[in-house]
XYZ file of C-alpha atoms in Angstrom:
186
model
C 33.620 6.248 -53.224
C 30.593 4.637 -54.802
C 28.346 6.675 -57.045
C 25.407 8.182 -55.251
C 26.926 8.067 -51.770
C 27.466 11.334 -49.977
C 29.507 11.832 -46.847
C 28.249 14.560 -44.577
C 28.374 15.724 -41.011
C 25.444 14.630 -38.871
C 22.685 17.130 -38.175
C 20.913 17.560 -34.843
C 17.711 16.067 -36.233
C 19.592 12.839 -37.088
C 19.645 11.610 -33.481
C 17.387 8.577 -34.033
C 19.377 7.467 -37.071
C 22.619 8.000 -35.177
C 21.285 5.839 -32.344
C 20.149 3.153 -34.786
C 23.471 2.861 -36.623
C 25.311 2.724 -33.308
C 23.073 -0.082 -32.067
C 23.518 -1.924 -35.365
C 27.290 -1.596 -35.025
C 27.222 -2.998 -31.506
C 25.157 -5.995 -32.696
C 27.538 -6.700 -35.597
C 29.828 -9.565 -34.506
C 32.703 -8.367 -36.720
C 32.484 -4.755 -35.581
C 31.715 -5.199 -31.884
C 35.402 -5.751 -30.992
C 36.027 -2.128 -31.999
C 33.705 -0.616 -29.399
C 34.109 -0.083 -25.668
C 30.416 -0.431 -24.838
C 27.933 -3.229 -25.352
C 24.683 -3.175 -27.263
C 22.813 -3.570 -23.980
C 24.512 -0.516 -22.457
C 23.800 1.660 -25.485
C 20.210 0.426 -25.903
C 19.450 1.362 -22.289
C 20.378 5.009 -22.823
C 17.463 7.482 -22.886
C 16.543 9.549 -25.937
C 18.045 12.635 -24.284
C 21.489 10.989 -24.343
C 21.255 10.396 -28.099
C 19.895 13.886 -28.727
C 22.745 15.495 -26.763
C 25.352 13.280 -28.408
C 24.052 14.122 -31.874
C 23.834 17.852 -31.163
C 27.438 17.848 -29.983
C 28.619 15.845 -33.023
C 26.763 18.261 -35.322
C 27.708 21.597 -33.758
C 30.721 21.367 -31.438
C 33.867 22.749 -33.095
C 35.943 20.012 -31.430
C 33.767 16.995 -32.305
C 32.477 15.941 -35.709
C 30.620 12.818 -36.714
C 30.325 11.982 -40.384
C 27.968 9.549 -42.087
C 27.982 7.942 -45.507
C 24.477 8.157 -46.920
C 23.287 6.169 -49.942
C 20.940 7.595 -52.571
C 18.026 5.809 -50.895
C 18.863 7.524 -47.582
C 20.356 4.475 -45.853
C 23.346 5.232 -43.674
C 26.125 2.896 -44.789
C 28.770 3.988 -42.315
C 29.821 6.452 -39.679
C 33.000 7.837 -38.119
C 33.738 10.493 -35.490
C 36.705 12.761 -34.806
C 37.383 14.143 -31.320
C 39.911 16.905 -30.661
C 42.366 16.044 -27.886
C 44.531 18.805 -26.459
C 48.204 18.398 -25.610
C 48.730 17.746 -21.916
C 45.268 16.296 -21.424
C 44.230 12.777 -20.628
C 43.765 10.420 -23.523
C 40.933 8.042 -24.245
C 42.340 4.996 -22.456
C 43.969 4.480 -19.067
C 47.661 5.280 -19.348
C 47.163 7.293 -22.538
C 48.976 10.628 -22.621
C 48.198 13.297 -25.213
C 51.488 14.897 -26.231
C 50.331 17.113 -29.133
C 47.051 18.623 -30.245
C 45.413 15.846 -32.221
C 42.175 14.336 -33.439
C 41.187 10.898 -32.207
C 39.087 8.829 -34.622
C 36.384 6.793 -32.864
C 33.094 5.070 -33.604
C 34.246 3.604 -36.907
C 31.550 1.499 -38.547
C 30.656 0.425 -42.082
C 27.657 -1.803 -42.731
C 28.529 -5.292 -44.027
C 27.157 -4.624 -47.519
C 29.488 -1.623 -47.935
C 32.671 -3.240 -46.597
C 35.513 -3.633 -49.044
C 34.195 -0.830 -51.272
C 36.575 1.896 -50.098
C 33.847 3.605 -48.090
C 35.786 3.347 -44.819
C 38.766 5.026 -46.488
C 36.495 7.803 -47.770
C 35.090 8.371 -44.277
C 38.585 8.368 -42.816
C 39.777 10.925 -45.390
C 36.788 13.104 -44.514
C 37.662 13.038 -40.806
C 41.296 13.825 -41.642
C 40.315 16.744 -43.862
C 38.163 18.111 -41.039
C 41.056 17.675 -38.593
C 43.568 19.449 -40.822
C 41.075 22.284 -41.458
C 40.834 23.254 -37.795
C 42.463 26.572 -36.980
C 42.259 26.174 -33.206
C 43.830 24.014 -32.174
C 46.176 23.328 -35.056
C 46.039 19.547 -35.163
C 49.448 17.875 -35.490
C 48.259 14.312 -35.961
C 45.215 12.096 -36.347
C 45.216 8.890 -34.354
C 43.086 5.915 -33.484
C 43.230 2.672 -31.577
C 42.553 -0.712 -33.106
C 42.087 -3.933 -31.166
C 44.924 -6.373 -31.758
C 42.360 -8.974 -32.881
C 41.028 -6.741 -35.668
C 43.520 -7.241 -38.547
C 41.070 -6.216 -41.266
C 40.553 -2.788 -39.697
C 44.278 -2.412 -39.067
C 45.016 -3.182 -42.729
C 42.549 -0.497 -43.832
C 44.109 2.085 -41.513
C 47.597 1.228 -42.745
C 46.374 1.539 -46.341
C 45.230 5.060 -45.406
C 48.752 5.931 -44.243
C 48.402 5.318 -40.523
C 51.450 3.818 -38.846
C 52.091 2.064 -35.552
C 53.275 4.486 -32.877
C 54.570 1.859 -30.465
C 51.769 2.519 -27.975
C 49.713 -0.493 -26.884
C 47.286 -0.212 -23.976
C 45.019 -2.685 -22.197
C 41.392 -2.780 -23.281
C 39.435 -0.667 -20.767
C 37.201 -2.379 -18.274
C 39.278 -5.527 -18.100
C 38.521 -6.637 -21.643
C 40.749 -9.124 -23.406
C 43.747 -8.032 -25.416
C 45.319 -4.704 -26.204
C 44.413 -1.593 -28.144
C 47.152 -0.620 -30.612
C 47.632 3.048 -31.499
C 48.124 4.069 -35.133
C 48.596 7.653 -36.286
C 49.315 9.877 -39.236
C 51.126 13.189 -38.783
C 50.291 16.417 -40.507
C 52.079 16.407 -43.846
């Protein structure tokens, strides 16, 4: 990680900054393929949505959003972990959750911080949070990557994630497939 950058969990008062980095991510042509909503959809959401989302990401024991904050206060990236319980429905149609796990979502690093290792640092932070949970005891951390996003896939594989053999259609009739990668508890 770069000097002067801290990675921390979001706080409830961060809701406007959380909204802003999400909207920036959805406007980013290289990152937009990773998200299941459009900038227009997210921008139309009321402040209460962003406040509730941030409060949950800051306080819920089964959801945690982390941000990478530069010395000057700029948020350089963000990543969220969601607990998924065995036997429940997964994130995408046809997705089955077989073990208690954490699903990594909302991955974004600003263009100026890409290639610096920041995404790996955020990913390690989410994994450490996942492995620290006592209830449920998480057996694996997983994520989906769009088949047309080889740069992101390479980063996940560098972090130890492996293909699981699961490939699902992009929700909402989008083009392509979402490929599942996971790392099991060591």
